[in-house]
XYZ file of C-alpha atoms in Angstrom:
441
model
C -75.846 89.078 9.499
C -76.233 93.026 7.446
C -78.514 93.115 4.423
C -76.063 92.765 1.844
C -74.617 89.804 3.519
C -78.300 88.466 3.353
C -78.799 89.530 -0.491
C -75.682 86.860 -1.435
C -77.928 83.840 -0.310
C -80.374 84.201 -2.616
C -78.417 83.196 -5.339
C -77.813 79.962 -3.526
C -81.208 78.950 -2.437
C -81.475 79.588 0.980
C -83.994 78.078 3.018
C -87.465 79.057 2.419
C -87.633 82.101 5.385
C -84.480 83.688 4.651
C -85.833 83.989 1.125
C -89.227 85.914 2.744
C -86.331 87.747 4.441
C -83.918 88.858 1.594
C -86.978 89.602 -0.802
C -88.236 92.123 2.171
C -85.185 93.588 2.033
C -84.690 93.743 -1.459
C -88.348 95.894 -1.314
C -86.564 97.882 0.887
C -84.097 99.238 -1.316
C -85.745 100.485 -4.301
C -81.991 101.637 -5.669
C -80.985 98.531 -6.578
C -83.328 98.795 -9.437
C -82.589 95.851 -11.817
C -80.444 94.533 -9.553
C -83.114 93.991 -7.393
C -85.516 91.792 -9.857
C -82.078 89.676 -10.250
C -82.230 88.593 -6.487
C -85.845 88.303 -6.548
C -85.307 85.888 -9.636
C -82.628 83.839 -7.532
C -85.063 83.935 -4.502
C -87.741 82.275 -7.027
C -85.137 79.616 -8.265
C -84.385 78.902 -4.666
C -87.777 78.657 -3.526
C -88.747 76.180 -6.521
C -86.258 73.567 -5.348
C -87.596 74.284 -1.577
C -90.002 72.143 0.460
C -92.236 75.944 1.466
C -94.553 73.991 4.152
C -96.484 76.887 5.670
C -94.598 79.425 3.601
C -95.952 78.263 -0.125
C -98.737 80.898 0.144
C -96.577 83.431 1.366
C -93.831 82.316 -1.278
C -96.640 82.393 -4.427
C -97.822 86.234 -3.348
C -94.341 86.913 -3.734
C -93.527 85.346 -7.004
C -97.002 86.873 -8.614
C -95.423 90.485 -8.198
C -93.222 89.495 -10.912
C -95.354 88.008 -12.934
C -95.093 91.183 -15.389
C -91.864 91.175 -15.739
C -91.083 89.099 -18.977
C -86.834 87.954 -17.729
C -88.756 86.324 -14.952
C -90.963 84.153 -16.930
C -88.794 80.927 -16.624
C -87.944 81.404 -13.090
C -91.692 81.498 -12.455
C -92.564 78.944 -14.936
C -89.826 76.345 -13.057
C -91.423 77.801 -9.592
C -94.026 76.579 -10.509
C -93.655 72.976 -11.853
C -91.472 72.295 -9.706
C -93.870 72.929 -6.451
C -96.286 71.289 -7.827
C -94.245 67.968 -8.123
C -93.056 68.797 -4.665
C -96.977 69.212 -3.383
C -98.161 66.493 -5.516
C -99.287 63.882 -2.631
C -100.325 67.179 -0.387
C -103.937 68.030 0.379
C -105.350 71.131 -1.584
C -104.985 74.279 0.302
C -104.850 78.225 -0.428
C -101.822 77.900 -2.138
C -102.234 75.470 -4.761
C -105.539 78.192 -5.507
C -102.752 80.865 -5.780
C -100.483 78.908 -7.921
C -103.396 77.923 -10.183
C -104.042 81.252 -10.527
C -100.161 82.405 -11.276
C -99.731 79.988 -14.286
C -102.988 81.530 -15.237
C -101.440 84.973 -14.729
C -98.150 83.937 -16.573
C -99.714 82.311 -19.774
C -102.224 85.512 -19.779
C -99.007 87.887 -19.076
C -96.986 86.921 -22.004
C -98.216 83.532 -24.315
C -98.788 86.052 -26.676
C -95.445 87.011 -26.998
C -93.422 83.941 -26.817
C -91.089 83.248 -29.478
C -87.981 81.441 -29.671
C -84.851 81.374 -31.833
C -85.593 79.843 -35.807
C -82.071 78.033 -34.794
C -83.972 76.002 -32.355
C -84.885 72.429 -32.915
C -88.079 72.171 -30.776
C -87.413 68.738 -30.354
C -83.811 67.873 -29.803
C -82.107 66.151 -27.146
C -83.027 69.447 -24.604
C -86.247 69.553 -26.015
C -88.410 72.550 -25.873
C -91.042 71.529 -23.763
C -88.274 70.764 -21.100
C -86.783 74.080 -21.281
C -89.088 77.121 -21.752
C -91.239 78.515 -19.611
C -94.295 77.560 -21.873
C -93.716 73.662 -21.184
C -93.103 74.275 -17.904
C -96.622 76.225 -17.253
C -98.078 72.825 -19.428
C -96.488 70.209 -16.977
C -97.685 72.474 -13.953
C -101.107 71.710 -14.903
C -100.925 68.025 -15.792
C -99.170 68.163 -11.908
C -101.812 70.236 -10.715
C -104.645 67.908 -12.280
C -103.122 64.855 -10.356
C -102.812 66.393 -7.016
C -106.458 67.012 -7.534
C -107.092 63.655 -8.858
C -105.278 62.256 -5.584
C -107.570 63.896 -3.299
C -110.558 63.200 -5.189
C -109.857 59.224 -6.173
C -113.308 58.513 -5.190
C -115.401 61.490 -6.983
C -113.055 62.026 -10.032
C -115.078 63.306 -12.769
C -111.972 64.241 -15.330
C -111.046 67.610 -15.625
C -112.921 70.419 -14.224
C -113.622 73.943 -15.863
C -110.710 75.486 -14.859
C -108.438 73.021 -16.128
C -110.203 72.859 -19.002
C -109.801 76.526 -19.988
C -106.691 76.699 -18.880
C -105.377 74.111 -21.304
C -107.575 75.433 -24.274
C -106.043 78.595 -23.670
C -101.840 77.161 -23.892
C -103.714 75.284 -27.389
C -104.844 78.831 -28.602
C -101.118 80.316 -28.075
C -99.314 81.190 -31.117
C -96.943 78.501 -32.691
C -93.730 78.861 -31.204
C -95.372 78.338 -28.045
C -97.116 74.813 -29.314
C -93.838 73.835 -30.076
C -93.675 73.461 -26.534
C -97.167 72.688 -25.563
C -98.076 70.452 -27.872
C -95.029 67.520 -26.969
C -95.707 68.242 -23.133
C -99.004 67.001 -23.211
C -98.365 64.509 -25.802
C -95.746 63.167 -23.084
C -98.095 62.206 -21.049
C -100.794 61.655 -23.085
C -101.641 58.646 -21.465
C -102.089 60.356 -17.782
C -104.549 62.808 -19.566
C -106.544 59.864 -21.016
C -106.926 58.289 -18.225
C -108.042 61.612 -16.370
C -110.390 62.763 -18.855
C -110.712 60.555 -21.841
C -113.437 62.887 -23.639
C -110.976 66.316 -23.194
C -107.786 64.023 -24.506
C -109.336 62.823 -27.112
C -110.357 65.686 -28.859
C -107.627 67.770 -28.144
C -104.154 65.892 -27.359
C -104.833 62.625 -29.343
C -105.003 64.163 -32.336
C -101.573 65.909 -32.380
C -100.011 62.432 -33.359
C -102.129 62.817 -36.436
C -101.720 65.838 -37.673
C -98.581 66.833 -40.197
C -97.817 70.060 -37.681
C -97.818 68.622 -34.402
C -96.864 65.019 -35.291
C -93.167 65.054 -34.813
C -93.425 66.911 -31.565
C -96.185 64.429 -29.959
C -94.405 61.092 -31.373
C -90.621 62.375 -30.254
C -91.819 63.327 -26.814
C -94.056 60.291 -26.114
C -92.385 57.725 -27.518
C -89.474 58.281 -24.863
C -92.123 56.046 -22.311
C -95.018 55.190 -24.346
C -97.597 54.145 -22.652
C -101.222 53.377 -24.585
C -104.206 51.020 -23.821
C -106.951 49.737 -26.075
C -109.203 52.854 -25.562
C -106.437 55.193 -26.743
C -105.922 53.444 -29.835
C -109.656 53.263 -30.584
C -109.625 56.704 -30.301
C -107.482 57.535 -32.748
C -103.984 56.489 -31.669
C -104.270 53.276 -34.133
C -104.550 55.165 -37.082
C -101.438 57.907 -35.985
C -99.492 54.454 -35.121
C -99.984 53.209 -38.576
C -99.411 56.382 -40.053
C -95.934 57.534 -38.565
C -94.519 53.802 -40.531
C -93.953 56.711 -43.112
C -92.185 59.556 -40.770
C -89.828 57.733 -39.147
C -86.730 60.051 -40.272
C -88.252 62.363 -38.374
C -87.758 60.948 -34.787
C -83.857 60.860 -35.727
C -81.468 59.207 -33.994
C -82.254 58.920 -30.205
C -82.961 55.270 -29.988
C -86.850 56.533 -30.661
C -87.398 54.468 -33.385
C -86.483 51.461 -31.503
C -89.331 52.277 -28.504
C -91.817 52.930 -31.749
C -90.806 49.065 -32.933
C -91.549 48.016 -29.447
C -94.701 49.939 -28.776
C -96.089 48.193 -32.497
C -94.956 45.004 -31.172
C -96.685 44.835 -27.860
C -99.567 46.657 -30.168
C -100.003 43.936 -32.763
C -99.617 41.054 -29.534
C -101.638 41.946 -26.841
C -103.717 44.921 -28.041
C -107.704 44.195 -29.015
C -107.333 45.796 -32.214
C -109.523 44.549 -35.405
C -107.519 41.527 -37.489
C -107.787 44.446 -40.630
C -106.145 46.791 -38.277
C -103.356 44.884 -37.163
C -102.665 43.684 -40.731
C -102.475 47.869 -41.747
C -99.746 47.970 -39.147
C -97.666 45.222 -40.068
C -97.755 46.029 -43.678
C -97.469 49.508 -43.120
C -93.633 48.121 -41.254
C -92.979 46.792 -44.662
C -94.808 49.023 -47.480
C -93.699 52.888 -46.192
C -90.223 54.084 -46.920
C -89.563 51.237 -49.174
C -89.535 49.074 -46.786
C -86.203 50.552 -45.161
C -87.467 49.891 -41.548
C -88.897 45.879 -41.800
C -85.527 44.582 -40.898
C -85.030 46.518 -37.493
C -88.918 45.636 -36.816
C -87.656 42.101 -37.134
C -85.247 42.729 -35.065
C -86.859 44.166 -32.158
C -89.648 41.611 -32.752
C -86.611 38.861 -31.991
C -85.720 41.190 -28.300
C -89.285 41.465 -27.287
C -89.918 37.645 -27.897
C -86.650 36.640 -25.615
C -88.396 39.342 -22.844
C -89.648 37.826 -19.427
C -92.758 36.558 -19.853
C -93.763 36.442 -23.154
C -95.847 33.617 -24.962
C -93.994 32.850 -28.491
C -96.401 30.508 -28.909
C -99.396 32.887 -28.139
C -97.708 34.974 -30.699
C -96.679 32.785 -33.260
C -100.461 31.890 -33.824
C -102.080 35.662 -33.017
C -100.007 36.949 -35.851
C -96.299 36.148 -36.524
C -97.130 32.872 -38.137
C -99.140 34.314 -40.751
C -97.088 37.242 -41.696
C -93.923 35.112 -42.107
C -95.916 33.158 -44.373
C -96.329 36.451 -46.334
C -92.997 37.865 -46.454
C -91.995 34.560 -48.109
C -94.676 35.353 -50.533
C -93.350 38.399 -51.225
C -96.484 39.588 -49.843
C -97.186 43.168 -49.625
C -93.722 43.641 -50.689
C -90.495 41.343 -51.485
C -88.345 41.395 -48.810
C -85.000 41.940 -48.991
C -82.878 38.599 -47.784
C -81.495 40.583 -44.782
C -84.869 41.230 -43.397
C -85.571 37.201 -43.172
C -82.422 36.806 -41.773
C -83.332 38.556 -39.458
C -87.038 36.902 -38.780
C -85.146 33.469 -38.801
C -83.599 34.505 -35.361
C -87.446 34.203 -33.985
C -87.041 30.522 -33.956
C -85.685 29.651 -30.490
C -88.383 31.501 -28.358
C -91.902 30.294 -30.043
C -91.924 27.508 -27.445
C -93.971 24.263 -28.988
C -94.416 26.371 -32.031
C -90.115 25.806 -32.728
C -90.521 22.396 -34.751
C -93.627 24.061 -37.061
C -91.197 27.308 -37.360
C -88.103 25.054 -38.217
C -89.941 23.399 -41.283
C -91.859 26.860 -42.293
C -88.031 28.039 -43.064
C -86.515 24.843 -43.973
C -89.102 24.899 -47.045
C -87.406 27.983 -48.025
C -83.673 28.701 -49.778
C -81.170 28.776 -46.952
C -80.875 31.417 -44.893
C -77.705 32.806 -43.471
C -77.205 34.254 -40.339
C -77.573 38.168 -39.710
C -74.969 40.633 -39.909
C -76.093 41.280 -36.691
C -76.896 37.814 -35.345
C -76.632 36.961 -31.572
C -76.167 34.035 -29.570
C -79.947 32.956 -28.755
C -80.729 33.072 -24.912
C -82.768 30.273 -25.172
C -85.872 29.758 -22.677
C -86.350 27.339 -20.446
C -87.583 23.892 -22.044
C -86.565 25.023 -25.696
C -83.504 22.648 -25.584
C -85.169 20.248 -23.411
C -87.769 19.752 -25.979
C -86.966 20.829 -29.511
C -82.735 19.980 -28.941
C -82.147 17.850 -31.918
C -84.864 20.168 -33.998
C -82.970 23.650 -33.161
C -79.127 21.999 -34.091
C -80.696 21.258 -37.221
C -81.975 24.147 -37.870
C -78.391 26.180 -36.979
C -76.384 23.592 -39.015
C -78.762 24.847 -41.695
C -77.869 28.279 -41.476
C -74.282 28.295 -40.566
C -73.444 26.866 -43.585
C -75.371 29.057 -45.171
C -73.395 32.185 -43.751
C -70.100 33.818 -44.260
C -68.172 35.049 -41.588
C -67.948 38.451 -42.804
C -67.181 40.283 -39.532
C -65.533 39.720 -36.317
C -69.109 39.795 -33.947
C -70.498 37.057 -35.811
C -68.062 34.723 -35.432
C -67.965 35.616 -31.737
C -71.583 34.611 -31.350
C -71.403 31.610 -33.461
C -68.590 30.322 -31.148
C -70.934 31.694 -28.338
C -73.915 29.481 -29.714
C -71.673 26.283 -30.124
C -70.256 26.251 -26.466
C -73.898 26.558 -25.082
C -75.285 24.076 -27.292
C -72.640 22.019 -25.943
C -72.577 22.355 -22.628
C -76.629 22.111 -22.494
C -77.053 19.082 -24.815
C -73.418 17.488 -25.061
C -70.569 17.477 -27.129
C -71.985 14.364 -29.927
C -75.639 16.095 -30.412
C -74.058 19.352 -31.297
C -70.991 17.781 -33.883
C -73.235 18.943 -36.760
C -72.779 22.466 -36.053
C -69.582 22.895 -35.074
C -68.452 21.099 -38.147
C -70.394 23.151 -40.059
C -68.714 26.488 -38.317
C -65.226 24.818 -38.575
C -66.131 24.325 -42.571
C -67.775 27.823 -42.586
C -64.330 29.414 -40.966
C -66.355 31.054 -37.685
C -64.067 28.581 -35.997
C -60.898 27.009 -35.554
């Protein structure tokens, strides 16, 4: 095979040994000029997706020879992050050290000059931290830390000096680079806190509360939000309370629902002071004039319907007090839609179902919300409290109007489910009410 044919293979990401050959041939043909660098970048791209094995050191050495070229930064960044992931379970070796040096060199050579177009939204559906070389470097260091941790589980002492210095250098970068670096670390805040709580409390968790970085941090973190009690105590709880006032920053990518789910988990399971729990719940009502209260209530219904959730414990821990306060207009008068959504929690409260039915019955009849869905009744709910549940839904159906097709569809489903489980006679009051209100023919 001739030299030109081998050079053509560079863009196809062929086997690592051929990449070495192609690189050498490109070095032997200086007349290629810029095209030679294009070929080397194509080889780097191919290597980034390959298991390099014993060639990792030689490949990294060649990649390092391109670190001074601005147009090679993204290819080198991808090489670093992809290889660190591929080798994450391998023992530490010279190639690992070489890649760490390459990451430092890439930042030292180009960190201060990185910029992106002002038209780019760093938190778009194609976020900058996943689509830029500064983001690649940040993710490389987290993979490198993970690899070292896997090799030192019994004597792990947190980040070493090299890792701390490298990350500190990244956080000292220009604003445009931080648009990628900050969300990269925020997205892995749980891992970073596990690896080094002190460093993460000082450098990563504050990102969630600072005016400039909070949007970047939350939009990255909420794709897969994970926390623990120590993270909350180290500042994440206060940032979560603050975030209720900045929900519009999350856009329309389902992140708002993820945030609601995280709050539901915190108020239900986290070991936080009762005062902090109340602050977190009150913020869902007070911020943005209560525009998120119904959405949060809807997520609580979904949360309670989840497998393994003990509605009885959650009712006793905070939900009963919260609903009592909402009926009393504390800390803000509840809109009718919010209360109609909260009413959907009843089937998921286990032995507290009768108490909840009584609480809702003490107030004006609450109609079905426009988002009403047929409940997925937990095991035992209908067996133990069938009569209470039937009477509860009779009241709600009578207070409702069939103003959209989906509500009528789910009312029909409710009647069919209850009839199958409790019998036609027991469910007749709901059937009659649904017919009278026009939900069923």
